Amino acid sequence: MEIFDDPRRDIPQTYIPRSCPGMRTQGFEMVTLRVGTQVLGQVRDPKLERRVARAVDAVMTRYWNPEYRLNNEALTHDYERPEDENEDFIYLGHAIETLWMVMAEAVRVKDRGLFDLAAERMGRHIEVAWDDVYGGLFRAMRVHGAYTFDKVLWLQEEALIGLLMLMEHTDLEWPAQWFDRIFHYVQEKFCLRKHGYPLWIEAGDRKVTFRPHSARKENYHHPRYLLLNLLAVERMIERGGAASALWG
């Protein structure tokens, strides 16, 4: 944390339009939040509780841009909106991924208000990220520019984690509708079974065009998605498909 809070810290972030010393990124809070929620599910640690609360506040208050109704990815060291090309840069993938992690933290502390707000904002980012022409979710955009016109598996799967979490703990209809749409898109476009391979396309162009060779096998997002959602499905089956009693 001392490194993150150092205004002189200069660690280039290649996925952001302009990287600068001391810059704050939503991606850092994302990792901090997920690790913290998991640890606090096992042990009590007041210092870590405070750090996780800080991460939640950053994601829900500081990175949230009320004008765009989307989360910025990069802020100045003082958590201000940058006056450069980062100002309208939205990394939709991180926003969707981070917001389900806020939902998971809300489940841990049983905060229904936080859960509902994070769910609403995740849905907003999914709607904005959806490609109405070819299907699937775009990972990034400039509000006053264009989308990043490629497709990555990890983003689709992070959305599916959050949507299934909503299906498990609420009786809302829209999460199931979006889950069905994205799940079938992933099976059609990213699964390589029809090409004779027991693997998945990790990233591709806008149409996810098949190419016979790959430089990487996804070793992080994909197994996490499978494990978390299989566990969620098992719990839902045990309850006969009924929403959990988390909120009474």
JSON list of C-alpha atoms in Angstrom, two decimals:
[
{"chain": "A", "resi": 1, "resn": "MET", "atom": "CA", "xyz": [0.00, 0.00, 0.00]},
{"chain": "A", "resi": 2, "resn": "GLU", "atom": "CA", "xyz": [2.89, 2.37, 0.65]},
{"chain": "A", "resi": 3, "resn": "ILE", "atom": "CA", "xyz": [3.95, 1.93, -2.96]},
{"chain": "A", "resi": 4, "resn": "PHE", "atom": "CA", "xyz": [0.42, 2.58, -4.24]},
{"chain": "A", "resi": 5, "resn": "ASP", "atom": "CA", "xyz": [0.14, 5.74, -2.13]},
{"chain": "A", "resi": 6, "resn": "ASP", "atom": "CA", "xyz": [3.52, 7.08, -3.26]},
{"chain": "A", "resi": 7, "resn": "PRO", "atom": "CA", "xyz": [2.89, 10.00, -5.68]},
{"chain": "A", "resi": 8, "resn": "ARG", "atom": "CA", "xyz": [6.27, 9.32, -7.28]},
{"chain": "A", "resi": 9, "resn": "ARG", "atom": "CA", "xyz": [5.35, 5.74, -8.17]},
{"chain": "A", "resi": 10, "resn": "ASP", "atom": "CA", "xyz": [5.93, 5.27, -11.89]},
{"chain": "A", "resi": 11, "resn": "ILE", "atom": "CA", "xyz": [4.79, 1.86, -13.11]},
{"chain": "A", "resi": 12, "resn": "PRO", "atom": "CA", "xyz": [3.62, 2.11, -16.75]},
{"chain": "A", "resi": 13, "resn": "GLN", "atom": "CA", "xyz": [0.15, 0.71, -17.47]},
{"chain": "A", "resi": 14, "resn": "THR", "atom": "CA", "xyz": [0.09, -0.17, -21.15]},
{"chain": "A", "resi": 15, "resn": "TYR", "atom": "CA", "xyz": [-3.68, -0.67, -21.39]},
{"chain": "A", "resi": 16, "resn": "ILE", "atom": "CA", "xyz": [-4.41, 2.93, -20.42]},
{"chain": "A", "resi": 17, "resn": "PRO", "atom": "CA", "xyz": [-4.12, 5.76, -23.00]},
{"chain": "A", "resi": 18, "resn": "ARG", "atom": "CA", "xyz": [-1.70, 7.81, -20.88]},
{"chain": "A", "resi": 19, "resn": "SER", "atom": "CA", "xyz": [0.32, 6.44, -17.98]},
{"chain": "A", "resi": 20, "resn": "CYS", "atom": "CA", "xyz": [1.80, 8.91, -15.49]},
{"chain": "A", "resi": 21, "resn": "PRO", "atom": "CA", "xyz": [3.53, 8.84, -12.05]},
{"chain": "A", "resi": 22, "resn": "GLY", "atom": "CA", "xyz": [1.24, 8.31, -9.07]},
{"chain": "A", "resi": 23, "resn": "MET", "atom": "CA", "xyz": [-1.76, 7.48, -11.24]},
{"chain": "A", "resi": 24, "resn": "ARG", "atom": "CA", "xyz": [-4.62, 5.63, -9.51]},
{"chain": "A", "resi": 25, "resn": "THR", "atom": "CA", "xyz": [-6.19, 2.72, -11.39]},
{"chain": "A", "resi": 26, "resn": "GLN", "atom": "CA", "xyz": [-9.40, 0.83, -10.76]},
{"chain": "A", "resi": 27, "resn": "GLY", "atom": "CA", "xyz": [-7.53, -2.39, -11.56]},
{"chain": "A", "resi": 28, "resn": "PHE", "atom": "CA", "xyz": [-5.44, -2.02, -8.41]},
{"chain": "A", "resi": 29, "resn": "GLU", "atom": "CA", "xyz": [-8.54, -1.65, -6.24]},
{"chain": "A", "resi": 30, "resn": "MET", "atom": "CA", "xyz": [-10.02, -4.67, -8.01]},
{"chain": "A", "resi": 31, "resn": "VAL", "atom": "CA", "xyz": [-7.16, -6.95, -6.97]},
{"chain": "A", "resi": 32, "resn": "THR", "atom": "CA", "xyz": [-7.03, -5.52, -3.45]},
{"chain": "A", "resi": 33, "resn": "LEU", "atom": "CA", "xyz": [-10.76, -5.98, -3.02]},
{"chain": "A", "resi": 34, "resn": "ARG", "atom": "CA", "xyz": [-10.90, -9.58, -4.20]},
{"chain": "A", "resi": 35, "resn": "VAL", "atom": "CA", "xyz": [-7.94, -10.73, -2.13]},
{"chain": "A", "resi": 36, "resn": "GLY", "atom": "CA", "xyz": [-9.23, -8.88, 0.92]},
{"chain": "A", "resi": 37, "resn": "THR", "atom": "CA", "xyz": [-12.75, -10.30, 0.69]},
{"chain": "A", "resi": 38, "resn": "GLN", "atom": "CA", "xyz": [-11.41, -13.84, 0.44]},
{"chain": "A", "resi": 39, "resn": "VAL", "atom": "CA", "xyz": [-9.00, -13.45, 3.37]},
{"chain": "A", "resi": 40, "resn": "LEU", "atom": "CA", "xyz": [-11.63, -11.80, 5.56]},
{"chain": "A", "resi": 41, "resn": "GLY", "atom": "CA", "xyz": [-13.93, -14.72, 4.87]},
{"chain": "A", "resi": 42, "resn": "GLN", "atom": "CA", "xyz": [-11.44, -16.84, 6.81]},
{"chain": "A", "resi": 43, "resn": "VAL", "atom": "CA", "xyz": [-9.90, -14.58, 9.47]},
{"chain": "A", "resi": 44, "resn": "ARG", "atom": "CA", "xyz": [-10.69, -11.32, 11.25]},
{"chain": "A", "resi": 45, "resn": "ASP", "atom": "CA", "xyz": [-8.26, -8.50, 10.53]},
{"chain": "A", "resi": 46, "resn": "PRO", "atom": "CA", "xyz": [-9.33, -4.91, 11.36]},
{"chain": "A", "resi": 47, "resn": "LYS", "atom": "CA", "xyz": [-6.54, -3.37, 9.27]},
{"chain": "A", "resi": 48, "resn": "LEU", "atom": "CA", "xyz": [-7.55, -5.39, 6.23]},
{"chain": "A", "resi": 49, "resn": "GLU", "atom": "CA", "xyz": [-11.22, -4.54, 6.86]},
{"chain": "A", "resi": 50, "resn": "ARG", "atom": "CA", "xyz": [-10.33, -0.85, 6.62]},
{"chain": "A", "resi": 51, "resn": "ARG", "atom": "CA", "xyz": [-8.36, -1.38, 3.42]},
{"chain": "A", "resi": 52, "resn": "VAL", "atom": "CA", "xyz": [-11.21, -3.31, 1.78]},
{"chain": "A", "resi": 53, "resn": "ALA", "atom": "CA", "xyz": [-13.67, -0.60, 2.82]},
{"chain": "A", "resi": 54, "resn": "ARG", "atom": "CA", "xyz": [-11.37, 1.94, 1.21]},
{"chain": "A", "resi": 55, "resn": "ALA", "atom": "CA", "xyz": [-11.31, -0.10, -2.00]},
{"chain": "A", "resi": 56, "resn": "VAL", "atom": "CA", "xyz": [-15.12, -0.32, -2.05]},
{"chain": "A", "resi": 57, "resn": "ASP", "atom": "CA", "xyz": [-15.41, 3.43, -1.53]},
{"chain": "A", "resi": 58, "resn": "ALA", "atom": "CA", "xyz": [-12.92, 4.09, -4.32]},
{"chain": "A", "resi": 59, "resn": "VAL", "atom": "CA", "xyz": [-14.78, 1.88, -6.80]},
{"chain": "A", "resi": 60, "resn": "MET", "atom": "CA", "xyz": [-18.26, 3.12, -5.91]},
{"chain": "A", "resi": 61, "resn": "THR", "atom": "CA", "xyz": [-17.51, 6.80, -5.29]},
{"chain": "A", "resi": 62, "resn": "ARG", "atom": "CA", "xyz": [-14.22, 7.98, -6.76]},
{"chain": "A", "resi": 63, "resn": "TYR", "atom": "CA", "xyz": [-14.00, 6.00, -10.01]},
{"chain": "A", "resi": 64, "resn": "TRP", "atom": "CA", "xyz": [-17.73, 6.36, -10.64]},
{"chain": "A", "resi": 65, "resn": "ASN", "atom": "CA", "xyz": [-18.36, 9.11, -13.18]},
{"chain": "A", "resi": 66, "resn": "PRO", "atom": "CA", "xyz": [-21.92, 10.44, -12.67]},
{"chain": "A", "resi": 67, "resn": "GLU", "atom": "CA", "xyz": [-21.92, 12.25, -16.01]},
{"chain": "A", "resi": 68, "resn": "TYR", "atom": "CA", "xyz": [-21.20, 9.07, -17.99]},
{"chain": "A", "resi": 69, "resn": "ARG", "atom": "CA", "xyz": [-22.82, 6.73, -15.44]},
{"chain": "A", "resi": 70, "resn": "LEU", "atom": "CA", "xyz": [-19.74, 4.57, -15.91]},
{"chain": "A", "resi": 71, "resn": "ASN", "atom": "CA", "xyz": [-16.53, 3.95, -13.98]},
{"chain": "A", "resi": 72, "resn": "ASN", "atom": "CA", "xyz": [-13.34, 5.66, -15.09]},
{"chain": "A", "resi": 73, "resn": "GLU", "atom": "CA", "xyz": [-10.29, 3.41, -15.09]},
{"chain": "A", "resi": 74, "resn": "ALA", "atom": "CA", "xyz": [-7.60, 5.98, -14.31]},
{"chain": "A", "resi": 75, "resn": "LEU", "atom": "CA", "xyz": [-7.58, 8.98, -11.94]},
{"chain": "A", "resi": 76, "resn": "THR", "atom": "CA", "xyz": [-4.89, 11.34, -10.72]},
{"chain": "A", "resi": 77, "resn": "HIS", "atom": "CA", "xyz": [-3.01, 10.52, -7.53]},
{"chain": "A", "resi": 78, "resn": "ASP", "atom": "CA", "xyz": [-5.54, 12.68, -5.64]},
{"chain": "A", "resi": 79, "resn": "TYR", "atom": "CA", "xyz": [-8.44, 10.69, -7.16]},
{"chain": "A", "resi": 80, "resn": "GLU", "atom": "CA", "xyz": [-9.43, 13.57, -9.43]},
{"chain": "A", "resi": 81, "resn": "ARG", "atom": "CA", "xyz": [-10.63, 13.30, -13.02]},
{"chain": "A", "resi": 82, "resn": "PRO", "atom": "CA", "xyz": [-7.61, 13.67, -15.31]},
{"chain": "A", "resi": 83, "resn": "GLU", "atom": "CA", "xyz": [-7.59, 16.48, -17.83]},
{"chain": "A", "resi": 84, "resn": "ASP", "atom": "CA", "xyz": [-6.13, 14.36, -20.60]},
{"chain": "A", "resi": 85, "resn": "GLU", "atom": "CA", "xyz": [-7.04, 11.39, -22.79]},
{"chain": "A", "resi": 86, "resn": "ASN", "atom": "CA", "xyz": [-7.74, 9.26, -19.70]},
{"chain": "A", "resi": 87, "resn": "GLU", "atom": "CA", "xyz": [-10.75, 11.43, -18.80]},
{"chain": "A", "resi": 88, "resn": "ASP", "atom": "CA", "xyz": [-13.22, 9.57, -21.02]},
{"chain": "A", "resi": 89, "resn": "PHE", "atom": "CA", "xyz": [-11.43, 6.20, -21.05]},
{"chain": "A", "resi": 90, "resn": "ILE", "atom": "CA", "xyz": [-13.66, 3.43, -19.70]},
{"chain": "A", "resi": 91, "resn": "TYR", "atom": "CA", "xyz": [-12.16, -0.03, -19.25]},
{"chain": "A", "resi": 92, "resn": "LEU", "atom": "CA", "xyz": [-15.46, -1.85, -19.33]},
{"chain": "A", "resi": 93, "resn": "GLY", "atom": "CA", "xyz": [-13.87, -5.21, -18.58]},
{"chain": "A", "resi": 94, "resn": "HIS", "atom": "CA", "xyz": [-12.34, -4.09, -15.28]},
{"chain": "A", "resi": 95, "resn": "ALA", "atom": "CA", "xyz": [-15.51, -2.24, -14.30]},
{"chain": "A", "resi": 96, "resn": "ILE", "atom": "CA", "xyz": [-17.72, -5.31, -14.78]},
{"chain": "A", "resi": 97, "resn": "GLU", "atom": "CA", "xyz": [-15.17, -7.55, -13.07]},
{"chain": "A", "resi": 98, "resn": "THR", "atom": "CA", "xyz": [-14.68, -5.18, -10.13]},
{"chain": "A", "resi": 99, "resn": "LEU", "atom": "CA", "xyz": [-18.38, -4.60, -9.58]},
{"chain": "A", "resi": 100, "resn": "TRP", "atom": "CA", "xyz": [-19.14, -8.30, -9.08]},
{"chain": "A", "resi": 101, "resn": "MET", "atom": "CA", "xyz": [-16.31, -8.27, -6.54]},
{"chain": "A", "resi": 102, "resn": "VAL", "atom": "CA", "xyz": [-18.05, -5.40, -4.75]},
{"chain": "A", "resi": 103, "resn": "MET", "atom": "CA", "xyz": [-21.19, -7.55, -4.79]},
{"chain": "A", "resi": 104, "resn": "ALA", "atom": "CA", "xyz": [-19.22, -10.42, -3.26]},
{"chain": "A", "resi": 105, "resn": "GLU", "atom": "CA", "xyz": [-17.98, -8.13, -0.50]},
{"chain": "A", "resi": 106, "resn": "ALA", "atom": "CA", "xyz": [-21.56, -6.95, 0.06]},
{"chain": "A", "resi": 107, "resn": "VAL", "atom": "CA", "xyz": [-22.59, -10.60, 0.45]},
{"chain": "A", "resi": 108, "resn": "ARG", "atom": "CA", "xyz": [-19.83, -11.12, 3.01]},
{"chain": "A", "resi": 109, "resn": "VAL", "atom": "CA", "xyz": [-20.87, -8.14, 5.14]},
{"chain": "A", "resi": 110, "resn": "LYS", "atom": "CA", "xyz": [-24.59, -8.56, 4.32]},
{"chain": "A", "resi": 111, "resn": "ASP", "atom": "CA", "xyz": [-25.01, -5.03, 2.95]},
{"chain": "A", "resi": 112, "resn": "ARG", "atom": "CA", "xyz": [-28.08, -5.13, 0.68]},
{"chain": "A", "resi": 113, "resn": "GLY", "atom": "CA", "xyz": [-27.82, -1.49, -0.34]},
{"chain": "A", "resi": 114, "resn": "LEU", "atom": "CA", "xyz": [-24.25, -1.90, -1.56]},
{"chain": "A", "resi": 115, "resn": "PHE", "atom": "CA", "xyz": [-25.14, -5.15, -3.32]},
{"chain": "A", "resi": 116, "resn": "ASP", "atom": "CA", "xyz": [-28.06, -3.59, -5.19]},
{"chain": "A", "resi": 117, "resn": "LEU", "atom": "CA", "xyz": [-26.08, -0.51, -6.23]},
{"chain": "A", "resi": 118, "resn": "ALA", "atom": "CA", "xyz": [-23.15, -2.58, -7.51]},
{"chain": "A", "resi": 119, "resn": "ALA", "atom": "CA", "xyz": [-25.58, -4.84, -9.38]},
{"chain": "A", "resi": 120, "resn": "GLU", "atom": "CA", "xyz": [-27.30, -1.87, -11.02]},
{"chain": "A", "resi": 121, "resn": "ARG", "atom": "CA", "xyz": [-23.99, -0.41, -12.14]},
{"chain": "A", "resi": 122, "resn": "MET", "atom": "CA", "xyz": [-22.70, -3.74, -13.40]},
{"chain": "A", "resi": 123, "resn": "GLY", "atom": "CA", "xyz": [-25.84, -4.04, -15.52]},
{"chain": "A", "resi": 124, "resn": "ARG", "atom": "CA", "xyz": [-25.25, -0.55, -16.89]},
{"chain": "A", "resi": 125, "resn": "HIS", "atom": "CA", "xyz": [-21.69, -1.45, -17.94]},
{"chain": "A", "resi": 126, "resn": "ILE", "atom": "CA", "xyz": [-22.87, -4.68, -19.57]},
{"chain": "A", "resi": 127, "resn": "GLU", "atom": "CA", "xyz": [-25.47, -2.81, -21.60]},
{"chain": "A", "resi": 128, "resn": "VAL", "atom": "CA", "xyz": [-22.90, -0.27, -22.78]},
{"chain": "A", "resi": 129, "resn": "ALA", "atom": "CA", "xyz": [-20.30, -2.96, -23.54]},
{"chain": "A", "resi": 130, "resn": "TRP", "atom": "CA", "xyz": [-22.59, -5.14, -25.67]},
{"chain": "A", "resi": 131, "resn": "ASP", "atom": "CA", "xyz": [-21.86, -5.25, -29.41]},
{"chain": "A", "resi": 132, "resn": "ASP", "atom": "CA", "xyz": [-25.27, -4.93, -31.07]},
{"chain": "A", "resi": 133, "resn": "VAL", "atom": "CA", "xyz": [-23.82, -5.93, -34.45]},
{"chain": "A", "resi": 134, "resn": "TYR", "atom": "CA", "xyz": [-21.76, -9.07, -33.77]},
{"chain": "A", "resi": 135, "resn": "GLY", "atom": "CA", "xyz": [-22.60, -9.84, -30.15]},
{"chain": "A", "resi": 136, "resn": "GLY", "atom": "CA", "xyz": [-20.31, -10.11, -27.17]},
{"chain": "A", "resi": 137, "resn": "LEU", "atom": "CA", "xyz": [-18.87, -7.51, -24.83]},
{"chain": "A", "resi": 138, "resn": "PHE", "atom": "CA", "xyz": [-16.27, -4.91, -25.78]},
{"chain": "A", "resi": 139, "resn": "ARG", "atom": "CA", "xyz": [-13.52, -4.50, -23.19]},
{"chain": "A", "resi": 140, "resn": "ALA", "atom": "CA", "xyz": [-12.84, -0.75, -23.49]},
{"chain": "A", "resi": 141, "resn": "MET", "atom": "CA", "xyz": [-14.11, 2.50, -24.95]},
{"chain": "A", "resi": 142, "resn": "ARG", "atom": "CA", "xyz": [-13.57, 6.24, -25.19]},
{"chain": "A", "resi": 143, "resn": "VAL", "atom": "CA", "xyz": [-16.84, 7.99, -24.38]},
{"chain": "A", "resi": 144, "resn": "HIS", "atom": "CA", "xyz": [-16.10, 10.67, -26.96]},
{"chain": "A", "resi": 145, "resn": "GLY", "atom": "CA", "xyz": [-14.31, 8.30, -29.31]},
{"chain": "A", "resi": 146, "resn": "ALA", "atom": "CA", "xyz": [-14.76, 4.64, -30.15]},
{"chain": "A", "resi": 147, "resn": "TYR", "atom": "CA", "xyz": [-14.77, 1.16, -28.68]},
{"chain": "A", "resi": 148, "resn": "THR", "atom": "CA", "xyz": [-11.73, -1.09, -28.62]},
{"chain": "A", "resi": 149, "resn": "PHE", "atom": "CA", "xyz": [-12.88, -3.42, -31.38]},
{"chain": "A", "resi": 150, "resn": "ASP", "atom": "CA", "xyz": [-11.66, -6.78, -30.16]},
{"chain": "A", "resi": 151, "resn": "LYS", "atom": "CA", "xyz": [-13.20, -9.49, -27.99]},
{"chain": "A", "resi": 152, "resn": "VAL", "atom": "CA", "xyz": [-11.62, -11.26, -25.04]},
{"chain": "A", "resi": 153, "resn": "LEU", "atom": "CA", "xyz": [-12.92, -14.36, -23.28]},
{"chain": "A", "resi": 154, "resn": "TRP", "atom": "CA", "xyz": [-12.10, -13.15, -19.79]},
{"chain": "A", "resi": 155, "resn": "LEU", "atom": "CA", "xyz": [-14.55, -10.25, -19.94]},
{"chain": "A", "resi": 156, "resn": "GLN", "atom": "CA", "xyz": [-17.45, -12.43, -21.06]},
{"chain": "A", "resi": 157, "resn": "GLU", "atom": "CA", "xyz": [-16.70, -14.83, -18.20]},
{"chain": "A", "resi": 158, "resn": "GLU", "atom": "CA", "xyz": [-16.39, -12.09, -15.57]},
{"chain": "A", "resi": 159, "resn": "ALA", "atom": "CA", "xyz": [-19.83, -10.87, -16.60]},
{"chain": "A", "resi": 160, "resn": "LEU", "atom": "CA", "xyz": [-21.18, -14.42, -16.27]},
{"chain": "A", "resi": 161, "resn": "ILE", "atom": "CA", "xyz": [-19.82, -14.64, -12.71]},
{"chain": "A", "resi": 162, "resn": "GLY", "atom": "CA", "xyz": [-21.63, -11.47, -11.69]},
{"chain": "A", "resi": 163, "resn": "LEU", "atom": "CA", "xyz": [-24.85, -12.39, -13.46]},
{"chain": "A", "resi": 164, "resn": "LEU", "atom": "CA", "xyz": [-25.01, -15.83, -11.85]},
{"chain": "A", "resi": 165, "resn": "MET", "atom": "CA", "xyz": [-24.36, -14.23, -8.47]},
{"chain": "A", "resi": 166, "resn": "LEU", "atom": "CA", "xyz": [-27.45, -12.10, -9.04]},
{"chain": "A", "resi": 167, "resn": "MET", "atom": "CA", "xyz": [-29.44, -15.15, -10.13]},
{"chain": "A", "resi": 168, "resn": "GLU", "atom": "CA", "xyz": [-28.40, -16.90, -6.91]},
{"chain": "A", "resi": 169, "resn": "HIS", "atom": "CA", "xyz": [-29.24, -14.11, -4.48]},
{"chain": "A", "resi": 170, "resn": "THR", "atom": "CA", "xyz": [-32.15, -12.23, -6.11]},
{"chain": "A", "resi": 171, "resn": "ASP", "atom": "CA", "xyz": [-35.30, -12.85, -8.13]},
{"chain": "A", "resi": 172, "resn": "LEU", "atom": "CA", "xyz": [-34.48, -10.22, -10.75]},
{"chain": "A", "resi": 173, "resn": "GLU", "atom": "CA", "xyz": [-35.23, -11.22, -14.34]},
{"chain": "A", "resi": 174, "resn": "TRP", "atom": "CA", "xyz": [-32.61, -9.25, -16.27]},
{"chain": "A", "resi": 175, "resn": "PRO", "atom": "CA", "xyz": [-29.55, -11.18, -14.97]},
{"chain": "A", "resi": 176, "resn": "ALA", "atom": "CA", "xyz": [-30.92, -14.47, -16.36]},
{"chain": "A", "resi": 177, "resn": "GLN", "atom": "CA", "xyz": [-31.65, -12.84, -19.71]},
{"chain": "A", "resi": 178, "resn": "TRP", "atom": "CA", "xyz": [-28.14, -11.44, -20.00]},
{"chain": "A", "resi": 179, "resn": "PHE", "atom": "CA", "xyz": [-26.59, -14.68, -18.74]},
{"chain": "A", "resi": 180, "resn": "ASP", "atom": "CA", "xyz": [-28.38, -16.66, -21.44]},
{"chain": "A", "resi": 181, "resn": "ARG", "atom": "CA", "xyz": [-27.27, -14.24, -24.15]},
{"chain": "A", "resi": 182, "resn": "ILE", "atom": "CA", "xyz": [-23.60, -14.08, -23.11]},
{"chain": "A", "resi": 183, "resn": "PHE", "atom": "CA", "xyz": [-23.27, -17.77, -22.25]},
{"chain": "A", "resi": 184, "resn": "HIS", "atom": "CA", "xyz": [-24.49, -18.90, -25.66]},
{"chain": "A", "resi": 185, "resn": "TYR", "atom": "CA", "xyz": [-22.30, -16.30, -27.36]},
{"chain": "A", "resi": 186, "resn": "VAL", "atom": "CA", "xyz": [-19.25, -17.70, -25.53]},
{"chain": "A", "resi": 187, "resn": "GLN", "atom": "CA", "xyz": [-20.11, -21.27, -26.44]},
{"chain": "A", "resi": 188, "resn": "GLU", "atom": "CA", "xyz": [-20.54, -20.34, -30.08]},
{"chain": "A", "resi": 189, "resn": "LYS", "atom": "CA", "xyz": [-17.54, -18.06, -30.54]},
{"chain": "A", "resi": 190, "resn": "PHE", "atom": "CA", "xyz": [-14.84, -19.03, -28.04]},
{"chain": "A", "resi": 191, "resn": "CYS", "atom": "CA", "xyz": [-15.21, -22.79, -27.57]},
{"chain": "A", "resi": 192, "resn": "LEU", "atom": "CA", "xyz": [-12.80, -24.71, -29.85]},
{"chain": "A", "resi": 193, "resn": "ARG", "atom": "CA", "xyz": [-14.53, -28.07, -29.55]},
{"chain": "A", "resi": 194, "resn": "LYS", "atom": "CA", "xyz": [-16.03, -27.72, -33.04]},
{"chain": "A", "resi": 195, "resn": "HIS", "atom": "CA", "xyz": [-12.50, -27.26, -34.38]},
{"chain": "A", "resi": 196, "resn": "GLY", "atom": "CA", "xyz": [-11.23, -30.39, -32.66]},
{"chain": "A", "resi": 197, "resn": "TYR", "atom": "CA", "xyz": [-9.50, -28.75, -29.68]},
{"chain": "A", "resi": 198, "resn": "PRO", "atom": "CA", "xyz": [-10.44, -29.12, -25.99]},
{"chain": "A", "resi": 199, "resn": "LEU", "atom": "CA", "xyz": [-9.55, -25.46, -25.39]},
{"chain": "A", "resi": 200, "resn": "TRP", "atom": "CA", "xyz": [-10.93, -21.94, -25.76]},
{"chain": "A", "resi": 201, "resn": "ILE", "atom": "CA", "xyz": [-10.02, -18.89, -27.81]},
{"chain": "A", "resi": 202, "resn": "GLU", "atom": "CA", "xyz": [-8.52, -16.45, -25.32]},
{"chain": "A", "resi": 203, "resn": "ALA", "atom": "CA", "xyz": [-8.78, -13.31, -27.48]},
{"chain": "A", "resi": 204, "resn": "GLY", "atom": "CA", "xyz": [-9.74, -12.43, -31.03]},
{"chain": "A", "resi": 205, "resn": "ASP", "atom": "CA", "xyz": [-10.96, -9.76, -33.39]},
{"chain": "A", "resi": 206, "resn": "ARG", "atom": "CA", "xyz": [-14.44, -8.28, -33.26]},
{"chain": "A", "resi": 207, "resn": "LYS", "atom": "CA", "xyz": [-15.94, -11.39, -34.87]},
{"chain": "A", "resi": 208, "resn": "VAL", "atom": "CA", "xyz": [-13.70, -13.77, -32.84]},
{"chain": "A", "resi": 209, "resn": "THR", "atom": "CA", "xyz": [-12.33, -15.24, -36.07]},
{"chain": "A", "resi": 210, "resn": "PHE", "atom": "CA", "xyz": [-10.83, -18.70, -35.55]},
{"chain": "A", "resi": 211, "resn": "ARG", "atom": "CA", "xyz": [-7.07, -19.03, -35.99]},
{"chain": "A", "resi": 212, "resn": "PRO", "atom": "CA", "xyz": [-5.43, -22.45, -35.66]},
{"chain": "A", "resi": 213, "resn": "HIS", "atom": "CA", "xyz": [-2.54, -21.33, -33.45]},
{"chain": "A", "resi": 214, "resn": "SER", "atom": "CA", "xyz": [-2.55, -19.59, -30.07]},
{"chain": "A", "resi": 215, "resn": "ALA", "atom": "CA", "xyz": [0.18, -18.02, -27.98]},
{"chain": "A", "resi": 216, "resn": "ARG", "atom": "CA", "xyz": [-1.55, -18.52, -24.63]},
{"chain": "A", "resi": 217, "resn": "LYS", "atom": "CA", "xyz": [-3.87, -20.81, -22.70]},
{"chain": "A", "resi": 218, "resn": "GLU", "atom": "CA", "xyz": [-5.96, -18.82, -20.20]},
{"chain": "A", "resi": 219, "resn": "ASN", "atom": "CA", "xyz": [-4.83, -19.79, -16.70]},
{"chain": "A", "resi": 220, "resn": "TYR", "atom": "CA", "xyz": [-6.59, -17.25, -14.48]},
{"chain": "A", "resi": 221, "resn": "HIS", "atom": "CA", "xyz": [-10.02, -15.92, -15.46]},
{"chain": "A", "resi": 222, "resn": "HIS", "atom": "CA", "xyz": [-11.23, -19.11, -17.12]},
{"chain": "A", "resi": 223, "resn": "PRO", "atom": "CA", "xyz": [-10.63, -21.55, -14.22]},
{"chain": "A", "resi": 224, "resn": "ARG", "atom": "CA", "xyz": [-11.92, -18.99, -11.71]},
{"chain": "A", "resi": 225, "resn": "TYR", "atom": "CA", "xyz": [-15.11, -18.57, -13.74]},
{"chain": "A", "resi": 226, "resn": "LEU", "atom": "CA", "xyz": [-15.61, -22.33, -13.94]},
{"chain": "A", "resi": 227, "resn": "LEU", "atom": "CA", "xyz": [-14.99, -22.94, -10.23]},
{"chain": "A", "resi": 228, "resn": "LEU", "atom": "CA", "xyz": [-17.08, -20.04, -8.92]},
{"chain": "A", "resi": 229, "resn": "ASN", "atom": "CA", "xyz": [-20.03, -20.70, -11.20]},
{"chain": "A", "resi": 230, "resn": "LEU", "atom": "CA", "xyz": [-20.02, -24.46, -10.67]},
{"chain": "A", "resi": 231, "resn": "LEU", "atom": "CA", "xyz": [-20.15, -23.85, -6.91]},
{"chain": "A", "resi": 232, "resn": "ALA", "atom": "CA", "xyz": [-22.98, -21.35, -7.39]},
{"chain": "A", "resi": 233, "resn": "VAL", "atom": "CA", "xyz": [-24.94, -23.77, -9.59]},
{"chain": "A", "resi": 234, "resn": "GLU", "atom": "CA", "xyz": [-24.53, -26.53, -6.99]},
{"chain": "A", "resi": 235, "resn": "ARG", "atom": "CA", "xyz": [-25.92, -24.26, -4.27]},
{"chain": "A", "resi": 236, "resn": "MET", "atom": "CA", "xyz": [-28.83, -23.24, -6.50]},
{"chain": "A", "resi": 237, "resn": "ILE", "atom": "CA", "xyz": [-29.63, -26.89, -7.29]},
{"chain": "A", "resi": 238, "resn": "GLU", "atom": "CA", "xyz": [-29.62, -27.72, -3.57]},
{"chain": "A", "resi": 239, "resn": "ARG", "atom": "CA", "xyz": [-32.24, -24.98, -3.04]},
{"chain": "A", "resi": 240, "resn": "GLY", "atom": "CA", "xyz": [-34.36, -26.18, -5.94]},
{"chain": "A", "resi": 241, "resn": "GLY", "atom": "CA", "xyz": [-33.60, -23.05, -7.95]},
{"chain": "A", "resi": 242, "resn": "ALA", "atom": "CA", "xyz": [-34.92, -20.68, -5.29]},
{"chain": "A", "resi": 243, "resn": "ALA", "atom": "CA", "xyz": [-33.04, -17.48, -4.47]},
{"chain": "A", "resi": 244, "resn": "SER", "atom": "CA", "xyz": [-30.86, -17.67, -1.38]},
{"chain": "A", "resi": 245, "resn": "ALA", "atom": "CA", "xyz": [-32.15, -16.50, 1.98]},
{"chain": "A", "resi": 246, "resn": "LEU", "atom": "CA", "xyz": [-29.23, -14.09, 2.32]},
{"chain": "A", "resi": 247, "resn": "TRP", "atom": "CA", "xyz": [-31.47, -11.03, 2.49]},
{"chain": "A", "resi": 248, "resn": "GLY", "atom": "CA", "xyz": [-34.16, -12.68, 4.62]}
]
